[in-house]
Coordinates of C-alpha atoms in Angstrom, one line a residue:
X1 CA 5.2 -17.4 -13.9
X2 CA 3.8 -14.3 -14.6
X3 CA 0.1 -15.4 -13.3
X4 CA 2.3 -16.3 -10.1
X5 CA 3.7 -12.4 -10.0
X6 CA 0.3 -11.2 -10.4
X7 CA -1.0 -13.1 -7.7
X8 CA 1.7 -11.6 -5.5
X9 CA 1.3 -8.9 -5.6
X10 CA -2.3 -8.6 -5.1
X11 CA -1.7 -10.5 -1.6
X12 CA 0.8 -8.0 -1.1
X13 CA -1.5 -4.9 -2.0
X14 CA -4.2 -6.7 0.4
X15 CA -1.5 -7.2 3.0
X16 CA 0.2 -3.6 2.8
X17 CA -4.1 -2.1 3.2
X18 CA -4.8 -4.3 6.1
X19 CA -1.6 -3.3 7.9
X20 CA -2.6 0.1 7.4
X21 CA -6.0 -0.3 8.5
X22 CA -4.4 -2.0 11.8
X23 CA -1.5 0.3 12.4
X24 CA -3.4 3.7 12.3
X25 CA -7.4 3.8 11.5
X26 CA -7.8 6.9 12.7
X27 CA -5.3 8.5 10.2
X28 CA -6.5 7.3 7.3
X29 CA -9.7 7.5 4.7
X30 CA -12.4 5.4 4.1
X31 CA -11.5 1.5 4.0
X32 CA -12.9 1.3 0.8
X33 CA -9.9 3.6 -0.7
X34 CA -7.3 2.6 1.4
X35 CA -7.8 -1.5 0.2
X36 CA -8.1 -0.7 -3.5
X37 CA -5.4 2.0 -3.1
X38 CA -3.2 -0.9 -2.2
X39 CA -4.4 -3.4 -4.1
X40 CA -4.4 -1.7 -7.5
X41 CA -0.7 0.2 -6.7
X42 CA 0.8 -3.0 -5.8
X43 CA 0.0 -4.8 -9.1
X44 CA 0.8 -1.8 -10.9
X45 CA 3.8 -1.9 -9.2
X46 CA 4.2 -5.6 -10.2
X47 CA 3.7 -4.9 -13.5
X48 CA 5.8 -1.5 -14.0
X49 CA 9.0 -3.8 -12.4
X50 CA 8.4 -6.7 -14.8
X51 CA 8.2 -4.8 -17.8
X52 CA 11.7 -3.1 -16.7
X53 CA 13.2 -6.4 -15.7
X54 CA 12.1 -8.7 -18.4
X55 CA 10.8 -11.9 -17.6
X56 CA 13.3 -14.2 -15.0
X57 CA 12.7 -11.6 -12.0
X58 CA 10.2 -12.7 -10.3
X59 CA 11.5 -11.2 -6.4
X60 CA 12.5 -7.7 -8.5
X61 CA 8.7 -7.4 -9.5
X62 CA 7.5 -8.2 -5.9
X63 CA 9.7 -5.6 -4.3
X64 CA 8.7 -3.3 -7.2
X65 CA 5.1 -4.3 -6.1
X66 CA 5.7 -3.5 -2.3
X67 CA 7.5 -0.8 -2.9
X68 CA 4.7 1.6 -4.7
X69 CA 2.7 0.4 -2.2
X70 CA 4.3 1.3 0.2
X71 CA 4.2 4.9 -1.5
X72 CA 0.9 5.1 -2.7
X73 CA -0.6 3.9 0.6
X74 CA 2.0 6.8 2.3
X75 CA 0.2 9.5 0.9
X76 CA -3.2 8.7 1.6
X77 CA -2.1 9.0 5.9
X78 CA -3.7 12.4 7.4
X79 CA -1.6 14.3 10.0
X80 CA -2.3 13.3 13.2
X81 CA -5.0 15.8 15.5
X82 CA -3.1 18.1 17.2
X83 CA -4.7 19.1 21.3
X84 CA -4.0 22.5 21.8
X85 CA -2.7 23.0 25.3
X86 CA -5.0 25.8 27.6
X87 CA -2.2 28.3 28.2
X88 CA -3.1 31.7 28.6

């Protein structure tokens, strides 16, 4: 089961990165950082929810997964460029 979790939550770490990618290129670093960002805060995630949960919780660890994800991946998103108007 747990091999299942792990699994997972690496697709979800992939998924989260590639969404990111797709939803706003511009605002974020390298594609390098943002996939491994994911990848390796979803399993931790994963891992940080099962070992509060206890084996049996195998949806609790995948939201725990998508959740720091979510989070991690958050913080790596740069302001967007601002256009400064030409008023004098």
């Amino acid at each position: 089961m747990v091999i299942w979790q792990t699994l997972g939550s690496a697709l979800i770490g992939i998924a989260l990165s590639y969404a990111g990618l797709r939803w706003a290129p511009e605002r974020l670093p390298s594609r390098l950082l943002v996939l491994g960002t994911g990848l390796v805060a979803a399993l931790s995630g994963g891992l940080l929810t099962h070992g509060m949960m206890g084996p049996g919780h195998g949806p609790a660890a995948l939201a725990g997964s998508l959740a720091l994800g979510v989070a991690l991946l958050s913080l790596l998103i740069r302001p967007a460029a601002r256009t400064r108007s030409a008023t004098i």
